[in-house]
XYZ file of C-alpha atoms in Angstrom:
403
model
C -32.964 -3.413 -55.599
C -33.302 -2.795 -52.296
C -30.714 -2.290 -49.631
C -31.090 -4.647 -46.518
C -29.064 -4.946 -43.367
C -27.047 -8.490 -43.005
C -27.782 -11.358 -40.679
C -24.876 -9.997 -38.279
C -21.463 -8.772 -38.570
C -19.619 -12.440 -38.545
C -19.618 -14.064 -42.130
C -19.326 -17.423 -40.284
C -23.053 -17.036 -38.403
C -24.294 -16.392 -41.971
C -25.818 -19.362 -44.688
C -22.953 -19.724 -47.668
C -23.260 -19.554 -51.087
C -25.280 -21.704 -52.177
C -23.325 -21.634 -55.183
C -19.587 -22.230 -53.994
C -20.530 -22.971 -50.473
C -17.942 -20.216 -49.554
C -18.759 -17.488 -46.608
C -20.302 -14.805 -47.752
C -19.462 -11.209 -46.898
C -21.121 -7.774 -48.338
C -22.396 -6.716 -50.695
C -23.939 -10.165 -51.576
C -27.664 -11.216 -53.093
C -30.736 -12.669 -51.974
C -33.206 -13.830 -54.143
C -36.399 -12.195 -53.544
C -38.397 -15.162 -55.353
C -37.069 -18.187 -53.609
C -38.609 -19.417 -50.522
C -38.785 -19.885 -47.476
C -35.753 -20.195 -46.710
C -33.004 -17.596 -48.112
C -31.362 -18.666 -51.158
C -28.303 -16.231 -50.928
C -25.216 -15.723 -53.615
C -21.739 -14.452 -53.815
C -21.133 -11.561 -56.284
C -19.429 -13.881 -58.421
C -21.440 -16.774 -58.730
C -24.613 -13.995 -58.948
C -22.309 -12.762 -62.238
C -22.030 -16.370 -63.505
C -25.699 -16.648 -63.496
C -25.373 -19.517 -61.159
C -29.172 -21.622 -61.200
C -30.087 -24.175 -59.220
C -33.140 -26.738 -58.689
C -36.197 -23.708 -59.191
C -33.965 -20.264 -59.033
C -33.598 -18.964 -62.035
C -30.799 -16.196 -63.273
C -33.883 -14.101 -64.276
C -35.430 -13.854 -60.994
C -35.596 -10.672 -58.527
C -33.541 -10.314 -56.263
C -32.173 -7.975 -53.532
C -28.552 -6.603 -52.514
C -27.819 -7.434 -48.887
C -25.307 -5.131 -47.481
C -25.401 -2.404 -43.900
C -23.326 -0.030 -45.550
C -25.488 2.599 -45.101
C -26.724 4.956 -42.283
C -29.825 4.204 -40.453
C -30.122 6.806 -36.918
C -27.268 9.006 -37.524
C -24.776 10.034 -40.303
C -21.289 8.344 -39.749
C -22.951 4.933 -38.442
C -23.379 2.038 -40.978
C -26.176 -0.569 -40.407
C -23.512 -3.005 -39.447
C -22.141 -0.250 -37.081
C -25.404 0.175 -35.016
C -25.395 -4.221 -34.974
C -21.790 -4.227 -33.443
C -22.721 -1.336 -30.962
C -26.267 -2.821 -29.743
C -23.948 -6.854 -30.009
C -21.331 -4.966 -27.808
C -23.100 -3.844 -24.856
C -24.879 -6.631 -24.910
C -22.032 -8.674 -24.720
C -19.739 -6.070 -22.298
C -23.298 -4.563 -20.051
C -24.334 -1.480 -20.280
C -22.147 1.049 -19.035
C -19.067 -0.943 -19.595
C -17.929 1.631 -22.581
C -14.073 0.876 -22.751
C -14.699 -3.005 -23.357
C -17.550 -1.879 -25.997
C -15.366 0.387 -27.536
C -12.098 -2.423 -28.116
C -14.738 -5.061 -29.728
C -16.274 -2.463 -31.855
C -12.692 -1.258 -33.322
C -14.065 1.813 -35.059
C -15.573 3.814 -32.572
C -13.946 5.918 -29.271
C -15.764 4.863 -26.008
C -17.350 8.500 -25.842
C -18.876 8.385 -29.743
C -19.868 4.817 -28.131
C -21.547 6.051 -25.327
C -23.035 9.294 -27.394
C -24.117 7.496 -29.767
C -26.097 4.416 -27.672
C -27.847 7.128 -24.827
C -28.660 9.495 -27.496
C -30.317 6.741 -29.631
C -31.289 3.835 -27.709
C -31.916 5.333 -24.349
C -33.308 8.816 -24.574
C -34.525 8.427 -27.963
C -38.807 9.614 -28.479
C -39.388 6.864 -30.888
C -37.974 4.477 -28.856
C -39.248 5.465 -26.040
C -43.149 5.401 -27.406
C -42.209 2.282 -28.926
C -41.468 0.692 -25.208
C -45.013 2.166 -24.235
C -46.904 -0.198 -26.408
C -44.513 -3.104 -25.866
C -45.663 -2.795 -21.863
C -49.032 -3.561 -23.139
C -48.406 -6.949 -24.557
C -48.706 -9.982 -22.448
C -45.100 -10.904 -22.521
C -43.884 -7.644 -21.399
C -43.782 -8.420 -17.549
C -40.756 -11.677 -18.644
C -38.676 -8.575 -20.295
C -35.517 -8.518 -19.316
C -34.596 -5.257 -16.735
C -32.070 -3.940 -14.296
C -33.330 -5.544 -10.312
C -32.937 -2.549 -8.190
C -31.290 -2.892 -4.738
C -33.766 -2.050 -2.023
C -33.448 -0.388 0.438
C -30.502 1.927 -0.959
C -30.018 3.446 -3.843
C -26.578 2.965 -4.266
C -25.762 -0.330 -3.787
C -22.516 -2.528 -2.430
C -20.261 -3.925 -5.341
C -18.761 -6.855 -2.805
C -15.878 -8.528 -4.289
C -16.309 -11.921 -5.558
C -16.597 -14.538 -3.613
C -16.617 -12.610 -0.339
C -19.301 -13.080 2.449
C -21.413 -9.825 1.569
C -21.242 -11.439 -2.116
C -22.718 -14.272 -0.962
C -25.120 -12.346 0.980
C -26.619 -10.876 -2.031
C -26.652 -14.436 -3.502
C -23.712 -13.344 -5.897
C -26.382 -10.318 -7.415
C -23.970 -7.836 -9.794
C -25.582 -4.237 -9.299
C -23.093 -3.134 -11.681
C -24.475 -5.740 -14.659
C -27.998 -6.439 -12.787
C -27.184 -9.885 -12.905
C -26.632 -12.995 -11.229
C -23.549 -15.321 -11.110
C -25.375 -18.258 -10.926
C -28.907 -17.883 -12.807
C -31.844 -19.693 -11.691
C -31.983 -23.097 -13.897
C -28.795 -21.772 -14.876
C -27.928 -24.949 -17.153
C -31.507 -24.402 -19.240
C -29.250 -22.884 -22.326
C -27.038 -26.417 -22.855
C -30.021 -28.386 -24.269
C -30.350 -25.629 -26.829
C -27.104 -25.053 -27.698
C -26.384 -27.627 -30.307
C -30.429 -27.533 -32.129
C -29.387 -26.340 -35.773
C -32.967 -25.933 -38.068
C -31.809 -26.970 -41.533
C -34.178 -27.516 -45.279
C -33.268 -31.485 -44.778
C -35.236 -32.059 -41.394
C -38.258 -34.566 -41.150
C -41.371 -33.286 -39.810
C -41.028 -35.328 -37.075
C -37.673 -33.590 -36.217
C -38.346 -30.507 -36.955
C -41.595 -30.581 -34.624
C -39.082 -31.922 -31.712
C -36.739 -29.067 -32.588
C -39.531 -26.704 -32.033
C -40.638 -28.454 -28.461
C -37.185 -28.253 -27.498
C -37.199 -24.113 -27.788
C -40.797 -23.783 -26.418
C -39.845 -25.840 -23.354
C -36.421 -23.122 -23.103
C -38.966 -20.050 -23.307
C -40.855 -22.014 -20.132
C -37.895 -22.138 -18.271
C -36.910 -18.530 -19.005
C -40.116 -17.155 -18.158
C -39.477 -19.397 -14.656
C -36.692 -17.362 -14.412
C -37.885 -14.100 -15.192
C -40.553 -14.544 -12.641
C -38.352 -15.399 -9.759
C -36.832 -12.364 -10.948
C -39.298 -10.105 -10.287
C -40.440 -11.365 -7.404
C -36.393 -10.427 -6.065
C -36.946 -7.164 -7.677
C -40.119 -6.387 -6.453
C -39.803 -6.931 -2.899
C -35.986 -6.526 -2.414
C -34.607 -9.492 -1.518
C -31.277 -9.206 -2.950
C -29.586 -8.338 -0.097
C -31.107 -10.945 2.453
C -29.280 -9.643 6.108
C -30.604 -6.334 5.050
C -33.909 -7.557 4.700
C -34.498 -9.330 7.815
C -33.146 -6.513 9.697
C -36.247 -4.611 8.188
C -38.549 -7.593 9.849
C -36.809 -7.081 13.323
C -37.963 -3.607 13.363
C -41.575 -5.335 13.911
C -43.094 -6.931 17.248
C -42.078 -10.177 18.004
C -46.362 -11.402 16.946
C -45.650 -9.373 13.524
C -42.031 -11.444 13.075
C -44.213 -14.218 13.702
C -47.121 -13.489 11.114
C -44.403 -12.517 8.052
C -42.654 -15.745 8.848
C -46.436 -17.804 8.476
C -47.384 -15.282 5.535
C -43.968 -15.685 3.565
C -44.936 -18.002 1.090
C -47.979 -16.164 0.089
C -45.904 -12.640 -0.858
C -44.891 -14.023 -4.343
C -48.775 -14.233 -5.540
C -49.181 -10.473 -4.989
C -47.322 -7.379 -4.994
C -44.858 -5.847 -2.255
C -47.105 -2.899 -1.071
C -50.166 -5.483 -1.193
C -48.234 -7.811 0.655
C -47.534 -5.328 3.326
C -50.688 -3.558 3.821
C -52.072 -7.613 4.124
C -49.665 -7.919 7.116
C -49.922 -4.167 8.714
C -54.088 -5.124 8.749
C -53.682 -8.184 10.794
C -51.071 -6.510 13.431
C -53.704 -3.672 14.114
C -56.217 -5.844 14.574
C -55.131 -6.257 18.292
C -54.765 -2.665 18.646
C -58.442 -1.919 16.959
C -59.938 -4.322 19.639
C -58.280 -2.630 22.385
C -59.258 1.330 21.142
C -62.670 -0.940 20.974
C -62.799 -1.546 23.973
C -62.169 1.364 25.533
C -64.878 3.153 23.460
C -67.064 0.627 24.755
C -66.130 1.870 28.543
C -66.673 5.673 28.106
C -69.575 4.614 25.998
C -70.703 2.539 28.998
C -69.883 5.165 31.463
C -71.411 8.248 29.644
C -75.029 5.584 29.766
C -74.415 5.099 33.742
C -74.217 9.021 33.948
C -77.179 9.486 32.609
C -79.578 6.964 33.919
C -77.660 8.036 37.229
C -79.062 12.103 36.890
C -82.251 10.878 34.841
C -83.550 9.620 38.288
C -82.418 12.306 40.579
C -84.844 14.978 41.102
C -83.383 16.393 44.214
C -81.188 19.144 42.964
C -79.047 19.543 46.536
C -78.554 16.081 46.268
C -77.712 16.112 42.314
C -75.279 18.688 43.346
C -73.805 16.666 46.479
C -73.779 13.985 44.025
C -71.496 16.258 41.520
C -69.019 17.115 43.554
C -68.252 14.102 45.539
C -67.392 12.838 41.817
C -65.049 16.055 41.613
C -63.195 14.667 44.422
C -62.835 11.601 43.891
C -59.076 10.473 42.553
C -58.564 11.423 38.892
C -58.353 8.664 36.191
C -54.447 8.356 35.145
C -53.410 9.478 32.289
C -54.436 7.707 28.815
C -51.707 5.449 27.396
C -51.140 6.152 23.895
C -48.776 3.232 22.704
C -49.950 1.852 19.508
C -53.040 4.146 18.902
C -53.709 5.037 15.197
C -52.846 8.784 14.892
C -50.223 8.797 17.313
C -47.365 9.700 15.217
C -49.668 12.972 13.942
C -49.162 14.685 17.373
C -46.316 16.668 18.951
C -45.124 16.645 22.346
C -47.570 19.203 23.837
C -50.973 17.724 21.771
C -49.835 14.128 22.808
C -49.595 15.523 26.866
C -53.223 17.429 26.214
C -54.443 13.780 24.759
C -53.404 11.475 27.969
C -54.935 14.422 30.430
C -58.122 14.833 29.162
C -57.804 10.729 27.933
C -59.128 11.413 24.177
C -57.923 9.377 21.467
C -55.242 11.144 18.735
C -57.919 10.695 16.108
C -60.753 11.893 18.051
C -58.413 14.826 18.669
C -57.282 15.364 15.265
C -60.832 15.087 13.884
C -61.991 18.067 16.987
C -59.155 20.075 15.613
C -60.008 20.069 12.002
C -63.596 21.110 12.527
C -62.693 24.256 15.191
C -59.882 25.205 12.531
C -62.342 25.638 9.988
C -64.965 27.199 11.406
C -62.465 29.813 13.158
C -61.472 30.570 9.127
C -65.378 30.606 8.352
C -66.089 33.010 11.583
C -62.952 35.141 11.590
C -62.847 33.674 15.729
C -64.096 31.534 17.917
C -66.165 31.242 21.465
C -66.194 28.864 23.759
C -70.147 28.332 23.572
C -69.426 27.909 19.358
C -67.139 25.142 20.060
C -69.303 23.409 23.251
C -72.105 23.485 20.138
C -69.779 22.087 17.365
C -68.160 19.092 19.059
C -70.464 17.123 21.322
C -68.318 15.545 24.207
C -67.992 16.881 28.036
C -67.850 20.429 27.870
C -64.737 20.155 30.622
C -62.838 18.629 27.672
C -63.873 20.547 24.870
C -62.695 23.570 27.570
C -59.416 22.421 27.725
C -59.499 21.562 24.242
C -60.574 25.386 23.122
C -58.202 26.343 25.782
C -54.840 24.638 24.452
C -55.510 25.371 20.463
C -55.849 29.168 21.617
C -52.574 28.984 23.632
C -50.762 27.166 20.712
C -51.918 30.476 18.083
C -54.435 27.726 15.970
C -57.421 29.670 16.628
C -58.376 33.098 18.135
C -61.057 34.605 20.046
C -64.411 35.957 18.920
């Protein structure tokens, strides 16, 4: 005999006796012969060695009751079925209303029991490991988190903030109105019973794969809300409006194409594209110093007068001084403080350039113990005016030290 926990805790969802036809309640027996579908008995008709068509009184057969523990001493089988039917009905959290439809338990032994069990429990736990390998896993149900806060607005019903968040409840991770929100009413009168045709039964079966399809529809949608927090929509688009007007522009064409991959890919997709205008600009002005730096030197390649070279030098000295480098927009930008941003528009070096000069003097002034000027004019190859100021500034600030 073997001790097995019922169907659930109302005797009406359960088959009757097959016997009496009455509704059965525990202990009551299952034959462990007759197949496939359950041939259950009352206690008395079992007694009464009730037979019918191929059972037999002499068969095997199994006692169906949840009296018994299963996690925890002081829970029954059927206890742990109200508790999980409970929050399920009430949401989790909601430990007062679980508590009333359970009957037997406090709302703290309720709320013990469940987190101490369900939740934080190892086996449990490892068990929802493997299920995320499984190809269903991504439809599973789950709470949508509300992005960009962590704690977010419980509106009251009905109210313009509720129907902001498309009438989302944080508090049940739900929505009022589901997507295909109808899709349970052509399931809800489909009863499989031993009498059904092939035909029918094959129909029946259509009928409940066609269901999963339109859950899994609504899953995705889900996650695609989830993943990119949409729930609260004003919220959102204030996000966008922290963007250039040409960025605005490029989320609105790009939209559509966010629920094909992730949030982060999404993003980076869009971030690429709006740099692109700053790359070609940074482009071009490498292109210009690269251009000048060539006109410098097929300028002194050809001079062989060196009065004139000099002449030549410092009428360039006196000429008006470039303004100051613009550094709106340039990658790196947001790496510098005050001072290194001023040293970067003087000497009209870009932040990375900078940042990359900096690096390599920092380390070799922890390889050396110090650093001289002529060390750094041989490390980094620009003008040696530059890397001056450059040396100059990082010795001021305490980065490096003298040789």
């Amino acid at each position: 005999m073997d001790r097995l926990a019922s169907f659930t805790n109302d005797p009406f969802d359960k088959p009757p006796c097959r016997g009496c036809s009455s509704y059965l309640t525990e202990p009551y027996i299952k034959c462990a012969e007759c197949g496939p579908s359950p041939f259950l008995l009352c206690l008395q008709c079992f007694t009464r060695g009730f037979e019918y068509k191929k059972h037999q009184s002499d068969h095997k057969y199994e006692i169906m009751t949840s009296d018994f523990p299963v996690l925890e001493p002081g829970w029954t089988a059927q206890e742990e079925m109200a508790l999980l039917e409970a929050v399920m009905d009430c949401g989790f959290g909601n430990w007062q209303d679980v508590a009333y439809q359970m009957r037997s338990k406090t709302k703290e032994e309720c709320e013990s029991h469940y987190m101490k069990n369900f939740i934080n429990n190892p086996l449990f736990s490892s068990t929802l490991l493997s299920l995320r390998k499984t190809k269903d896993y991504r439809y599973a149900e789950g709470a949508i988190p509300f992005k960009p806060s962590d704690d977010p607005p419980r509106p009251t019903f009905d109210s313009v903030l509720s129907r902001d968040m498309a009438g989302y409840m944080p508090a049940r991770a739900d929505f009022m109105e589901e997507f295909d929100n109808y899709a349970e009413w052509d399931l809800k009168d489909i009863d499989f019973v031993d009498d059904d045709s092939d035909i029918l039964h094959a129909l029946k079966l259509a009928v409940v794969d066609i269901y999963h399809s339109r859950l899994k529809e609504r899953q995705r949608r889900k996650k695609i809300i989830r993943d990119h927090g949409l729930i609260n929509l004003r919220k959102f688009q204030l996000l966008e409006r922290c963007y250039p007007k040409e960025v605005q522009e490029l989320y609105d064409a790009m939209r559509r194409f966010a629920r094909v991959v992730g949030p982060t890919e999404h993003d980076k997709f869009i971030e690429s594209h709006a740099r692109a205008k700053v790359y070609e600009r940074v482009k071009r002005m490498r292109e210009d110093e690269r251009r000048k730096r060539t006109m410098l030197c097929d300028v002194l390649q050809y001079i062989q007068d060196g009065r004139a070279c000099q002449q030549w030098l410092r009428g360039t000295r006196s000429r008006r001084s470039a303004p100051p480098l613009n550094l709106t927009g340039l990658p790196g930008t947001e790496k510098l403080n005050e001072r290194e941003k001023e040293l970067c528009q003087v000497v009209r070096l870009v932040p990375g350039a900078y940042l990359e000069y900096k690096q390599a003097l920092l380390n070799e002034c922890r390889r050396q113990g110090g650093l001289r000027l002529a060390q750094a004019r041989a490390l980094i190859k620009i003008d040696v005016n530059k890397t001056r100021k450059i040396y100059d500034f990082l010795i001021k600030e305490g980065h490096i030290t003298k040789a």
